[in-house]
Every structure is written in structure tokens, then in C-alpha cells.
mmCIF file with all atom_site columns, C-alpha atoms in Angstrom:
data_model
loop_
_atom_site.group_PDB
_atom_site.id
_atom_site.type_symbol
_atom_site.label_atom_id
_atom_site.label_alt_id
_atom_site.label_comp_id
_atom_site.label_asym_id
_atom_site.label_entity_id
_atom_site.label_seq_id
_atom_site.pdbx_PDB_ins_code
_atom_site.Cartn_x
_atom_site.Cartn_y
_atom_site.Cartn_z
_atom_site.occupancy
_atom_site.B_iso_or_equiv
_atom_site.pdbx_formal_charge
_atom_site.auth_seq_id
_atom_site.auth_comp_id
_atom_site.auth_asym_id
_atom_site.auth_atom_id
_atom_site.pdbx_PDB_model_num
ATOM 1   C CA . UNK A 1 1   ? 72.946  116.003 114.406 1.00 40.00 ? 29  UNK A CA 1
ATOM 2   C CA . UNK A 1 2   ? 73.575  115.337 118.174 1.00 45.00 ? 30  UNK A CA 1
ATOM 3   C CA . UNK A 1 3   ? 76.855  115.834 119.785 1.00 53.00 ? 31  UNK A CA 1
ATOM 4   C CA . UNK A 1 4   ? 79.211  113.335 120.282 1.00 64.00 ? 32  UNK A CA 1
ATOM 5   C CA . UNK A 1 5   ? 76.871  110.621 118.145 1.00 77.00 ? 33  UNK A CA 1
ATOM 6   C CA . UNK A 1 6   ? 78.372  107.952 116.476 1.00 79.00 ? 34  UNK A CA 1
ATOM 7   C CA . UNK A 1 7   ? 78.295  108.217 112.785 1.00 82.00 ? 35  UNK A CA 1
ATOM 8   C CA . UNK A 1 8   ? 80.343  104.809 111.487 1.00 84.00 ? 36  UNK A CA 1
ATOM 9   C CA . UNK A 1 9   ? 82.677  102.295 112.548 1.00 85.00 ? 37  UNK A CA 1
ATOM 10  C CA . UNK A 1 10  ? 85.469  99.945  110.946 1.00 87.00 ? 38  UNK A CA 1
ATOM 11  C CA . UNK A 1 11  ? 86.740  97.005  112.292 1.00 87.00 ? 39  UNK A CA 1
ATOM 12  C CA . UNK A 1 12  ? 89.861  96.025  111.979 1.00 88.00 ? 40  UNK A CA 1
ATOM 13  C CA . UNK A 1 13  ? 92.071  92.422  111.238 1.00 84.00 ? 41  UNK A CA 1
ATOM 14  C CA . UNK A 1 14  ? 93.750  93.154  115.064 1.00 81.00 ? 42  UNK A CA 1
ATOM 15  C CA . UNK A 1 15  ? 90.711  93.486  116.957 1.00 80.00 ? 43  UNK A CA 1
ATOM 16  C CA . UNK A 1 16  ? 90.697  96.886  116.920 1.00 84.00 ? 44  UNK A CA 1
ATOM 17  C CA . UNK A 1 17  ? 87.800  99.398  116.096 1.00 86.00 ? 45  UNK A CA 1
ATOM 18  C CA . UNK A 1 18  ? 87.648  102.527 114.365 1.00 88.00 ? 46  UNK A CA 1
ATOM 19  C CA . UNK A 1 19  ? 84.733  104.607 115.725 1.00 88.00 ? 47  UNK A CA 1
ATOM 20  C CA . UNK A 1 20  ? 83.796  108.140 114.200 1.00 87.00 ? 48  UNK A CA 1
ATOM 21  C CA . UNK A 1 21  ? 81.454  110.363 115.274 1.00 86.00 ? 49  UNK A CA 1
ATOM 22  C CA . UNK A 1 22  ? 80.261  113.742 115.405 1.00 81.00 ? 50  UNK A CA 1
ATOM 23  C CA . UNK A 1 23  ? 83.333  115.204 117.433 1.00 84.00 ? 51  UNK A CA 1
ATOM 24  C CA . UNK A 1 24  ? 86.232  112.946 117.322 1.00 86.00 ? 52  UNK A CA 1
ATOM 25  C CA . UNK A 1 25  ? 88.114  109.387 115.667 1.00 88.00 ? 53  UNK A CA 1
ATOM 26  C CA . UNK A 1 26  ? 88.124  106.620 118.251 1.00 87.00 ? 54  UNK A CA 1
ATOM 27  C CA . UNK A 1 27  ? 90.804  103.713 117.856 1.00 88.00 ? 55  UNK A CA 1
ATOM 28  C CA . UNK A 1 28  ? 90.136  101.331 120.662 1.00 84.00 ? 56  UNK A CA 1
ATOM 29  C CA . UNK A 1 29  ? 92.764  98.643  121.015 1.00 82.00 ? 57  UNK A CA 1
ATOM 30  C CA . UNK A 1 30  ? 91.935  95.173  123.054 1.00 78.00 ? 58  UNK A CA 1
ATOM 31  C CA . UNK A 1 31  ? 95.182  93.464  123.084 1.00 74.00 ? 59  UNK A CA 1
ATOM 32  C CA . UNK A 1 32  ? 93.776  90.990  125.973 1.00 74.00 ? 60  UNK A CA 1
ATOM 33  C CA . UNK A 1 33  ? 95.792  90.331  129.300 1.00 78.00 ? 61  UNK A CA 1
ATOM 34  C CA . UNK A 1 34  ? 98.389  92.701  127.776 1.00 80.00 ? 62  UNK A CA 1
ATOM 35  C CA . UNK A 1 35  ? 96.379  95.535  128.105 1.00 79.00 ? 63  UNK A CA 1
ATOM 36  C CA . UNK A 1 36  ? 93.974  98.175  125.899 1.00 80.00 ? 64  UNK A CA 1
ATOM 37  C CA . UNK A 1 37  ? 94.654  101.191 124.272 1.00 83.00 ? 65  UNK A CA 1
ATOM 38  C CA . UNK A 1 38  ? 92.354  104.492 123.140 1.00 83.00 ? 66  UNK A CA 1
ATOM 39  C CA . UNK A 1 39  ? 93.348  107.168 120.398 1.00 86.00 ? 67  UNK A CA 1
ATOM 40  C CA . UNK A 1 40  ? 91.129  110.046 120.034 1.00 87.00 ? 68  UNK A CA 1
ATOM 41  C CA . UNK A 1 41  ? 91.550  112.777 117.384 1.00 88.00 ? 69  UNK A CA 1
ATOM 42  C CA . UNK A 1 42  ? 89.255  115.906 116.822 1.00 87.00 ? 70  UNK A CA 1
ATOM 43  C CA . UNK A 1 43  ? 87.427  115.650 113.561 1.00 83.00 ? 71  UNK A CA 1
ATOM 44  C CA . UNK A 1 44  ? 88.763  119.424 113.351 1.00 84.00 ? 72  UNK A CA 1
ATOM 45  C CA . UNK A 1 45  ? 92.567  117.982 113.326 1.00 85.00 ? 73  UNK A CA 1
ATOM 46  C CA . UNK A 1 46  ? 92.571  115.552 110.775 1.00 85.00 ? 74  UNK A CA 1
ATOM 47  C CA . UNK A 1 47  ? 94.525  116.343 107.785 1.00 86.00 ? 75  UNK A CA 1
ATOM 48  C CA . UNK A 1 48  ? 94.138  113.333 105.320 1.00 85.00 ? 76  UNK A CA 1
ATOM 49  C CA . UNK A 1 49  ? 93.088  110.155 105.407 1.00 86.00 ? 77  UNK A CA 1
ATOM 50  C CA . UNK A 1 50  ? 94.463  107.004 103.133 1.00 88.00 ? 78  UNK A CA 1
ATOM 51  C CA . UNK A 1 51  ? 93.410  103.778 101.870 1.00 87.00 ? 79  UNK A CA 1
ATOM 52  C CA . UNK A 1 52  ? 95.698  101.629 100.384 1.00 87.00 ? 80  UNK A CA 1
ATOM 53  C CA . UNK A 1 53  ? 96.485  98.124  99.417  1.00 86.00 ? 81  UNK A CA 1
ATOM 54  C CA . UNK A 1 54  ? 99.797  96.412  98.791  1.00 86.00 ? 82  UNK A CA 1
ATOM 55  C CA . UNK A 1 55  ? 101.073 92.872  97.938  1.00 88.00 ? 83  UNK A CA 1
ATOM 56  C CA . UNK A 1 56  ? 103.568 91.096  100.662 1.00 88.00 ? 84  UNK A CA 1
ATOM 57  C CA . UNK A 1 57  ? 107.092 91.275  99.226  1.00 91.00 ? 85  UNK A CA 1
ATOM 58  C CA . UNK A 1 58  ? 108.268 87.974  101.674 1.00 92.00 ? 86  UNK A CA 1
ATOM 59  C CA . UNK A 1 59  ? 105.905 85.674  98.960  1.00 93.00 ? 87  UNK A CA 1
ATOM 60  C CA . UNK A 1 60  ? 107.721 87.379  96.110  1.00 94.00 ? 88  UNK A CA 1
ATOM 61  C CA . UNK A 1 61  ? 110.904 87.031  97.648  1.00 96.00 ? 89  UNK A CA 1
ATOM 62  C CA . UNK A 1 62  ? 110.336 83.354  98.596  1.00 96.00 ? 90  UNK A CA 1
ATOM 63  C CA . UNK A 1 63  ? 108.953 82.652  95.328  1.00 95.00 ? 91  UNK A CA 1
ATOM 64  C CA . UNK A 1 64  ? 112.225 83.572  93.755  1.00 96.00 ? 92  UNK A CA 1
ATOM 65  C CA . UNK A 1 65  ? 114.102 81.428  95.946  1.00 97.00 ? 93  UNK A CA 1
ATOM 66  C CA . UNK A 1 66  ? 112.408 78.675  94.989  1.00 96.00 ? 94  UNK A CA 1
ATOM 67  C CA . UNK A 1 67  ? 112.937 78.861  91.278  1.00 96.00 ? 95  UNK A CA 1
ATOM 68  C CA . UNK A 1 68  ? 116.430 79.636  91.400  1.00 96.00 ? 96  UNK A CA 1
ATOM 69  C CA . UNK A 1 69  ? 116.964 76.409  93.545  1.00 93.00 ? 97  UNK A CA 1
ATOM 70  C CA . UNK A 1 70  ? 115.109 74.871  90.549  1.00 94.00 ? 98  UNK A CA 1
ATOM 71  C CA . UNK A 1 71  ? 117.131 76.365  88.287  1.00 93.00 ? 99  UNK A CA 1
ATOM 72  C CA . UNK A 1 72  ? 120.263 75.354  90.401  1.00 88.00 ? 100 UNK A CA 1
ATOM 73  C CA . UNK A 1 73  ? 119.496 72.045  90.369  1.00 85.00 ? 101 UNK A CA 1
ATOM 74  C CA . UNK A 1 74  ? 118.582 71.469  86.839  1.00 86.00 ? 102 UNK A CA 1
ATOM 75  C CA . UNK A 1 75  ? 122.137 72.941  85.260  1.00 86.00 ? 103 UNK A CA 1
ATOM 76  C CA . UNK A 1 76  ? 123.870 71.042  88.256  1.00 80.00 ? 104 UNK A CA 1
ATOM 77  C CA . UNK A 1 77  ? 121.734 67.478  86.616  1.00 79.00 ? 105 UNK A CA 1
ATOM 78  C CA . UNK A 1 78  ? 122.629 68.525  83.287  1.00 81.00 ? 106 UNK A CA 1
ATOM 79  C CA . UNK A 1 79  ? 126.459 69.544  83.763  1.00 80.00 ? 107 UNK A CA 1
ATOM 80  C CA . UNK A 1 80  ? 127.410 67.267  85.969  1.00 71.00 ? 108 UNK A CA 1
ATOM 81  C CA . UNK A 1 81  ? 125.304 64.087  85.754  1.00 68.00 ? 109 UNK A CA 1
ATOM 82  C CA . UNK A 1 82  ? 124.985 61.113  88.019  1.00 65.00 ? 110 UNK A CA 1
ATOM 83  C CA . UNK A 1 83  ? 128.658 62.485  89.678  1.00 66.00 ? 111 UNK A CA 1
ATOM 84  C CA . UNK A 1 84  ? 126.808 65.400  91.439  1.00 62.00 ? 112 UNK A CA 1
ATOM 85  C CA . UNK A 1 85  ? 124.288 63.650  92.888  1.00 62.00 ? 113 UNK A CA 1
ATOM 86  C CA . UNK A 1 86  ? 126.635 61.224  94.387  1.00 66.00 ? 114 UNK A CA 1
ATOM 87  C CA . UNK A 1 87  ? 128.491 63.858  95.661  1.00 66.00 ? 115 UNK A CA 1
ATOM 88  C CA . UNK A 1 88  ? 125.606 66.171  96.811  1.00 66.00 ? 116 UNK A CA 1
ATOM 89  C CA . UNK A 1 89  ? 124.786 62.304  99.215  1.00 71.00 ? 117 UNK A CA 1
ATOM 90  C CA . UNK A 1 90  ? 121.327 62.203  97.615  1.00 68.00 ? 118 UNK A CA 1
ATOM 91  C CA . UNK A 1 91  ? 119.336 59.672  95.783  1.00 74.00 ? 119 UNK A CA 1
ATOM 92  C CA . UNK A 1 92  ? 118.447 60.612  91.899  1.00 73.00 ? 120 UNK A CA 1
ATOM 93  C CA . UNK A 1 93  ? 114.209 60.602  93.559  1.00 81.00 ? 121 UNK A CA 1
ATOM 94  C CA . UNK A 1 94  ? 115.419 62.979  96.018  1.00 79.00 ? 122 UNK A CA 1
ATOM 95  C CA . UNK A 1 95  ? 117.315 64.948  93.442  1.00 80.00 ? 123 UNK A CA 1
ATOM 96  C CA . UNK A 1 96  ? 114.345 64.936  91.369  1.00 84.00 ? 124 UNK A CA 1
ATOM 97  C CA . UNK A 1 97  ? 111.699 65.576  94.619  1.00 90.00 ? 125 UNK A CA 1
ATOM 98  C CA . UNK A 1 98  ? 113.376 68.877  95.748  1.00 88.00 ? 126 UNK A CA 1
ATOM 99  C CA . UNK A 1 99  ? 114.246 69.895  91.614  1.00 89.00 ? 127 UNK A CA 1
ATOM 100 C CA . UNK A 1 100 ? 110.399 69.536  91.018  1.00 93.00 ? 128 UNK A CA 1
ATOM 101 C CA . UNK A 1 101 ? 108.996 70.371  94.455  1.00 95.00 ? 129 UNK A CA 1
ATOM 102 C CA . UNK A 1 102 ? 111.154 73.787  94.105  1.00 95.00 ? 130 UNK A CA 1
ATOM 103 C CA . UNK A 1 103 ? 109.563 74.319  90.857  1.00 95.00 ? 131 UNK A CA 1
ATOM 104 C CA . UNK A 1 104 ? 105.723 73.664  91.934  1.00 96.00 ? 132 UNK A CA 1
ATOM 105 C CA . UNK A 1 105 ? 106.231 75.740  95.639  1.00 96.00 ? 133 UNK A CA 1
ATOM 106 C CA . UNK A 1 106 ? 107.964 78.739  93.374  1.00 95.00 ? 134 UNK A CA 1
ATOM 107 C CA . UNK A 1 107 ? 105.688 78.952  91.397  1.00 96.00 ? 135 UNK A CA 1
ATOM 108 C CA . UNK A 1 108 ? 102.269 78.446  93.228  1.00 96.00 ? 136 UNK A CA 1
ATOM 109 C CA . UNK A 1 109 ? 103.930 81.035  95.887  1.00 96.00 ? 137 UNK A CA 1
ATOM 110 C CA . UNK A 1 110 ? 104.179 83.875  92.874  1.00 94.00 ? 138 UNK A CA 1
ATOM 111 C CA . UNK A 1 111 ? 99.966  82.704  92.170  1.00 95.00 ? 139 UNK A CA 1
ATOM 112 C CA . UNK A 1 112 ? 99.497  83.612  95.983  1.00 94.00 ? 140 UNK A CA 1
ATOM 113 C CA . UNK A 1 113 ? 101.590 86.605  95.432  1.00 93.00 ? 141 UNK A CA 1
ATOM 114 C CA . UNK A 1 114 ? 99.373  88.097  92.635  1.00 91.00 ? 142 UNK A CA 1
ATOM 115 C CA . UNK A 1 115 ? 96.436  87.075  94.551  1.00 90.00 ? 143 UNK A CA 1
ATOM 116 C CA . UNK A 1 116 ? 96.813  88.155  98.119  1.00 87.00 ? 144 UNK A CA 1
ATOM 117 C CA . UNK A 1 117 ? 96.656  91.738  98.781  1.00 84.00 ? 145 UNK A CA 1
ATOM 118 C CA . UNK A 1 118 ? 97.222  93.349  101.943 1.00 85.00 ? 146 UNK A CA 1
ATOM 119 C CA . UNK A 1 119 ? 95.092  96.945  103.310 1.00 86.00 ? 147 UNK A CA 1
ATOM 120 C CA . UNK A 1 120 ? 95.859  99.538  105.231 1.00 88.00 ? 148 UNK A CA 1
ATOM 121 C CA . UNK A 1 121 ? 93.594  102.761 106.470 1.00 89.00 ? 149 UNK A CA 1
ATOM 122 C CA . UNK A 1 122 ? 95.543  105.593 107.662 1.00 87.00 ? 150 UNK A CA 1
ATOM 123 C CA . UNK A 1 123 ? 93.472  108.637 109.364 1.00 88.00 ? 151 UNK A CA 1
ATOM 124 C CA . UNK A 1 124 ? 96.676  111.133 109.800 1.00 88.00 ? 152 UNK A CA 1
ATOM 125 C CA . UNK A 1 125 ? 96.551  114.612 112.054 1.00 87.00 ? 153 UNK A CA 1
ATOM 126 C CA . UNK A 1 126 ? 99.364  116.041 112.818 1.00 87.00 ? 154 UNK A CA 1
ATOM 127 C CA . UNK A 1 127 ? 100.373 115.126 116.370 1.00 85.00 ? 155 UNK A CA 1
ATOM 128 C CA . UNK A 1 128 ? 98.787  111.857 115.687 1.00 84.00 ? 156 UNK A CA 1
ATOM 129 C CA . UNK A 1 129 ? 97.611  108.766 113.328 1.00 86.00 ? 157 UNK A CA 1
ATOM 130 C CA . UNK A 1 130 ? 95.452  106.131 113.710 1.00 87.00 ? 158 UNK A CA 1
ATOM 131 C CA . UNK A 1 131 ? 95.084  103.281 111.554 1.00 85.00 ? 159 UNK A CA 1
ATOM 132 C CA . UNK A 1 132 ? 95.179  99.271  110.271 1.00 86.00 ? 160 UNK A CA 1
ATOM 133 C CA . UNK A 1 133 ? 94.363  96.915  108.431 1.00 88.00 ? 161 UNK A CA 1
ATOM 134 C CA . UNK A 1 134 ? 90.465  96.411  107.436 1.00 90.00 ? 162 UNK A CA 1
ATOM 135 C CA . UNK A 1 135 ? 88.989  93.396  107.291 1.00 86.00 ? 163 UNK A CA 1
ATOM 136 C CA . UNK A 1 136 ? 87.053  94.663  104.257 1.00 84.00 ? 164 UNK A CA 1
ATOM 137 C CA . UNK A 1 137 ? 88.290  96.667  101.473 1.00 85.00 ? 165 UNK A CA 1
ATOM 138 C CA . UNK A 1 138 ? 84.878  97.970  100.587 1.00 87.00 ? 166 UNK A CA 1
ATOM 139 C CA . UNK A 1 139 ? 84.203  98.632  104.210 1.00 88.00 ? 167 UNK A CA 1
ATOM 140 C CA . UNK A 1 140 ? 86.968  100.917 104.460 1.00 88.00 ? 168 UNK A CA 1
ATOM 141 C CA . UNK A 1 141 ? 86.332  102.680 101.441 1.00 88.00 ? 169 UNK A CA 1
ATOM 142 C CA . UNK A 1 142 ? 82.502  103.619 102.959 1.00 88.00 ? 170 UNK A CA 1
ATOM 143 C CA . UNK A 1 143 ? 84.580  104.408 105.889 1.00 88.00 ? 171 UNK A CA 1
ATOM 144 C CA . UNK A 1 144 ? 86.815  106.806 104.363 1.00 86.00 ? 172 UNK A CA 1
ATOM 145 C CA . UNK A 1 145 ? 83.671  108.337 101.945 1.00 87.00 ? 173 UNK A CA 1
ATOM 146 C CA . UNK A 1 146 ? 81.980  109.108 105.122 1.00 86.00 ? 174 UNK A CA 1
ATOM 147 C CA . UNK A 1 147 ? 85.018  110.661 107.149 1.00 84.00 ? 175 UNK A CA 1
ATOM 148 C CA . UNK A 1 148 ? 85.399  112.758 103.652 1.00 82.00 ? 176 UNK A CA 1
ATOM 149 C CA . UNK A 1 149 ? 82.231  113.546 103.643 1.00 79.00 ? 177 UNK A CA 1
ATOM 150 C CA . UNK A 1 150 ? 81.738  115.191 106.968 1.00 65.00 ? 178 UNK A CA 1
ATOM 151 C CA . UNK A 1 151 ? 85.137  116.822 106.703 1.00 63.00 ? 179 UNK A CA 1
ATOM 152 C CA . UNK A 1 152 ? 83.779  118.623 103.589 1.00 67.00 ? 180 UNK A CA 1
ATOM 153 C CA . UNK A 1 153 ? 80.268  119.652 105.318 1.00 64.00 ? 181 UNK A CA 1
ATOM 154 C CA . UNK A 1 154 ? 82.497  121.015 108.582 1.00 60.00 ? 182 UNK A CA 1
ATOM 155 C CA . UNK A 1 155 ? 84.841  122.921 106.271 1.00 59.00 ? 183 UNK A CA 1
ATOM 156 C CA . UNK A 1 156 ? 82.063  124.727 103.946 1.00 58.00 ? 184 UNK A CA 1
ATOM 157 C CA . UNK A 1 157 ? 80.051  126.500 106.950 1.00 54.00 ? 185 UNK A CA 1
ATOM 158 C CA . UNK A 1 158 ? 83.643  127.762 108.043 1.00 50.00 ? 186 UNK A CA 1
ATOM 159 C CA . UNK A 1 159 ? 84.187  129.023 104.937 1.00 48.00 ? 187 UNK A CA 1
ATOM 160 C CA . UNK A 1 160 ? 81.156  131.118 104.924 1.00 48.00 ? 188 UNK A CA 1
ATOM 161 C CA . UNK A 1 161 ? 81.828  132.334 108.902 1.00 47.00 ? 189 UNK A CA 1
ATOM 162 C CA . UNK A 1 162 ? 84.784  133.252 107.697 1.00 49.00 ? 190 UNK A CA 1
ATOM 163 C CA . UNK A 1 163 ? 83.787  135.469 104.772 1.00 48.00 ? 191 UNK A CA 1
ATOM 164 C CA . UNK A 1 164 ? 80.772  136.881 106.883 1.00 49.00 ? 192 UNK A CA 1
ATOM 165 C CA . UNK A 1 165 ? 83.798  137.953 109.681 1.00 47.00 ? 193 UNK A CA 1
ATOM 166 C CA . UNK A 1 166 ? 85.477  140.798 107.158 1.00 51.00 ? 194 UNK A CA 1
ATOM 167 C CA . UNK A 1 167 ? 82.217  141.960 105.889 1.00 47.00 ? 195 UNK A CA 1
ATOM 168 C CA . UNK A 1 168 ? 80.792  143.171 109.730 1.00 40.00 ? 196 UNK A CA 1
#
């Protein structure tokens, strides 16, 4: 294999790249009239890497909301009647539109909550760590195989140099 060439890349959601090759981890950063950024760690440095996904807390958290503003408004209709809504300044449709709209946003949020997943690559060394979010799940995971991969083939011919060294 030739020095310095590139062996994969991963883009990611911010328009940043992850490039590895031979020697090093490139994270290029465009962030347009704001500038551009370059990370570079040695293949040698790099400790772990991680691949992870995660669901956004904000849609559970809004999804809650919503149903207890259902909720709300349902024991306020049943307690209090026809006297709460004329004291709340709202028509009985209106009641009714944000009783039943809160129910239908709460719950189609928590469908969007199951359903949306967020990822995240992390390629850690220890002065340094680059990472995202992928745009592909399965690309990333190819991504990490490969940096795995090359990590284990670099660390077995040390292993041998280093048992040849006592033996001379």
C-alpha cells in the first residue's frame, strides 16, 4: 500500500468529510464565508472509535406537553362545564380545537419520536476527536469496519517487532 493513499471517506450531515488513509484521519470542515477547518490525527494515535445512534429528547419532551394540555383540558370540560370556558374567553369549537389538536400533535410527535433516530461517529485520540453525524448509518458502520480493520493489521506487525526486539 502507498503512503499517504486514501483508503475511505464519510460524509457527513454538516458538510463535512471524513477522509482516512494510509497515515492519518482527515476532518475537513467547509462552513462557507465563515471559514474552513482541517483535523488531522495519526492512524498511530487513535484510541477508539464510536458509532452511535440516539433519539432527540426535545420530541419526547414536546410530546408530553402536548398530552398533558389534553389532559388539562379534558378534567377542566368535565369539572367545570360550560363556566370554564366562559371564563377561559373561548368558544366551546375552540375549546374543543386545541383539546383535540393537543391530543393528535402529542401523539403523532411521540410516532416521530420512536421513528427518528439521530447518529453520531466519534474517532477519539487523546489530544484530539473528530467526529459527526453521518448521513448514512450503514456508511458509517463500513467506515468504522475499515478504520478497525487497519488499526488491527498496524498493531499485529508491532507486536511481532516487538517480540523479535528481546530475542536479538
Amino acid at each position: 500500500m502507498k503512503d499517504g493513499g486514501e483508503l475511505g471517506w464519510l460524509r457527513l450531515t454538516d458538510k463535512s468529510d471524513l477522509v482516512l488513509t494510509s497515515l492519518h484521519i482527515l476532518q475537513h470542515q467547509d462552513r462557507g464565508m465563515f471559514g474552513e477547518s482541517h483535523a488531522i490525527i495519526p492512524r498511530k494515535a487513535i484510541t477508539s472509535v464510536r458509532l452511535s445512534w440516539r433519539r432527540t429528547r426535545g420530541l419526547f419532551f414536546l410530546g408530553t406537553i402536548l398530552l398533558v394540555i389534553c389532559m388539562i383540558l379534558t378534567i377542566v370540560l368535565i369539572i367545570g362545564g360550560r363556566a370554564w370556558v366562559e371564563a377561559l374567553t373561548l368558544s366551546p369549537l375552540a375549546m374543543s380545537f386545541l383539546q383535540y389538536g393537543s391530543l393528535s400533535g402529542g401523539i403523532a410527535v411521540y410516532v416521530l419520536f420512536w421513528f427518528t433516530k439521530r447518529n453520531e461517529i466519534h474517532i477519539m485520540a487523546p489530544m484530539a476527536t473528530l467526529g459527526g453525524i453521518p448521513r448514512s448509518y450503514e456508511e458509517a458502520d463500513k467506515f468504522c469496519a475499515l478504520i478497525v480493520s487497519e488499526l488491527e493489521d498496524q498493531s499485529r506487525p508491532m507486536k511481532k517487532s516487538e517480540s523479535e526486539a528481546p530475542s536479538r
